[in-house]
Coordinates of C-alpha atoms in Angstrom, one line a residue:
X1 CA 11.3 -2.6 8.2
X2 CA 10.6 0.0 10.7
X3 CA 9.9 3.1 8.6
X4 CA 7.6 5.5 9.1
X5 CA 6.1 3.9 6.0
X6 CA 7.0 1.6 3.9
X7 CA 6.4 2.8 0.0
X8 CA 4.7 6.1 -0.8
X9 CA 3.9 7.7 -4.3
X10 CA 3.1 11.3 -5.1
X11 CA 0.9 12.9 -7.0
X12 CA 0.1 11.5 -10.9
X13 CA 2.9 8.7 -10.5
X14 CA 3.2 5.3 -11.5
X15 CA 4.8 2.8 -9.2
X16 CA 5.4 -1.0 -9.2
X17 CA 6.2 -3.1 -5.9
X18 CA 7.0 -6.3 -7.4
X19 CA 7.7 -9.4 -5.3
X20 CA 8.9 -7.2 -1.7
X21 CA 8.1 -7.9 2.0
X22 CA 6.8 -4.0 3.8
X23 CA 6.6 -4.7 7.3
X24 CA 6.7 -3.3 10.8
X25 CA 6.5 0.3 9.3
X26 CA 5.6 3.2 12.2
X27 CA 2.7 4.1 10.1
X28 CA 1.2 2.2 6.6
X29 CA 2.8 -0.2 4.7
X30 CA 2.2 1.8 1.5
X31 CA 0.4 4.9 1.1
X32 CA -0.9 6.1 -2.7
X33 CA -2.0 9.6 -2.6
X34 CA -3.5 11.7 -5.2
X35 CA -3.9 10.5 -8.5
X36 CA -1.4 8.1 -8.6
X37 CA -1.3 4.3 -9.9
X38 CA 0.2 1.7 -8.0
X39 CA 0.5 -1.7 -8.7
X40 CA 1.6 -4.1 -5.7
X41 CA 2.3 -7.8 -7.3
X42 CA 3.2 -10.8 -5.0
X43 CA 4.3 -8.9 -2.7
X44 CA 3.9 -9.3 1.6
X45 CA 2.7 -6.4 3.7
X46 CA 2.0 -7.1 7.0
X47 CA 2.9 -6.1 10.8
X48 CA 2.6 -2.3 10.1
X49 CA 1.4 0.2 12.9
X50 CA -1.3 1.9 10.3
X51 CA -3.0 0.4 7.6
X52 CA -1.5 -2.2 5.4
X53 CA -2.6 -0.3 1.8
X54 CA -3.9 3.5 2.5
X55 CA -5.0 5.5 -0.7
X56 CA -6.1 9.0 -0.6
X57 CA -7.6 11.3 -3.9
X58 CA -7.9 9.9 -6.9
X59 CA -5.1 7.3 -6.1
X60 CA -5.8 3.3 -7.8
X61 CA -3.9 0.7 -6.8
X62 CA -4.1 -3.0 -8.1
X63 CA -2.8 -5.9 -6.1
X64 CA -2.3 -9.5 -7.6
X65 CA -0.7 -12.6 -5.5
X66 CA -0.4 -10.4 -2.2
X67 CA -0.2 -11.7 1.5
X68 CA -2.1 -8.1 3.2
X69 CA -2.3 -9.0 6.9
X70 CA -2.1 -8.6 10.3
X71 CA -1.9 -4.4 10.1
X72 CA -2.9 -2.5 13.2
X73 CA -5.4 -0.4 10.9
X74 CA -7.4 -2.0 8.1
X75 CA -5.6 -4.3 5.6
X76 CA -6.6 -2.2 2.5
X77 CA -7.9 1.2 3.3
X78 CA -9.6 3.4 0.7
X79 CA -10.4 7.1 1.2
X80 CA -11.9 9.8 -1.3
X81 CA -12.2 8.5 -4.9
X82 CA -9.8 5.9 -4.7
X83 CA -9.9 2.4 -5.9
X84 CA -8.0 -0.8 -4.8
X85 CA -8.7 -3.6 -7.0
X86 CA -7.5 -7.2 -6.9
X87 CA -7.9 -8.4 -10.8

């Protein structure tokens, strides 16, 4: 709560947000930049001042059993060549 943003990864890493609440962040909930993979699994994001799921690059991020709402900016957000995919 009350970040600037919630989760961030860097360039060409892997992270897992498994079954967390990201809210009320100053900016996004969780940014995935470069060419980095994220997977976000029954997780809630929600409430954030930005976008609830930014990606920028190459960045791919999978969600599965997520509650992504009520975010100031877009709700999932991609940008460049990046994917967000809901299998």
């Amino acid at each position: 709560d009350n970040h600037h943003i919630g989760a961030e990864s860097t360039q060409n890493a892997v992270l897992i947000l498994d079954n967390c609440t990201i809210r009320a962040n100053q900016a996004h909930g969780v940014h995935a930049r470069d060419q980095s993979q994220v997977s976000i699994l029954r997780c809630c994001i929600s409430q954030n001042k930005g976008d609830g799921v930014l990606t920028s690059g190459a960045a791919k991020v999978t969600h599965q059993d997520c509650a992504i709402d009520e975010n100031k900016g877009k709700d999932l957000n991609e940008s460049g060549s990046s994917t967000i995919d809901s299998p």
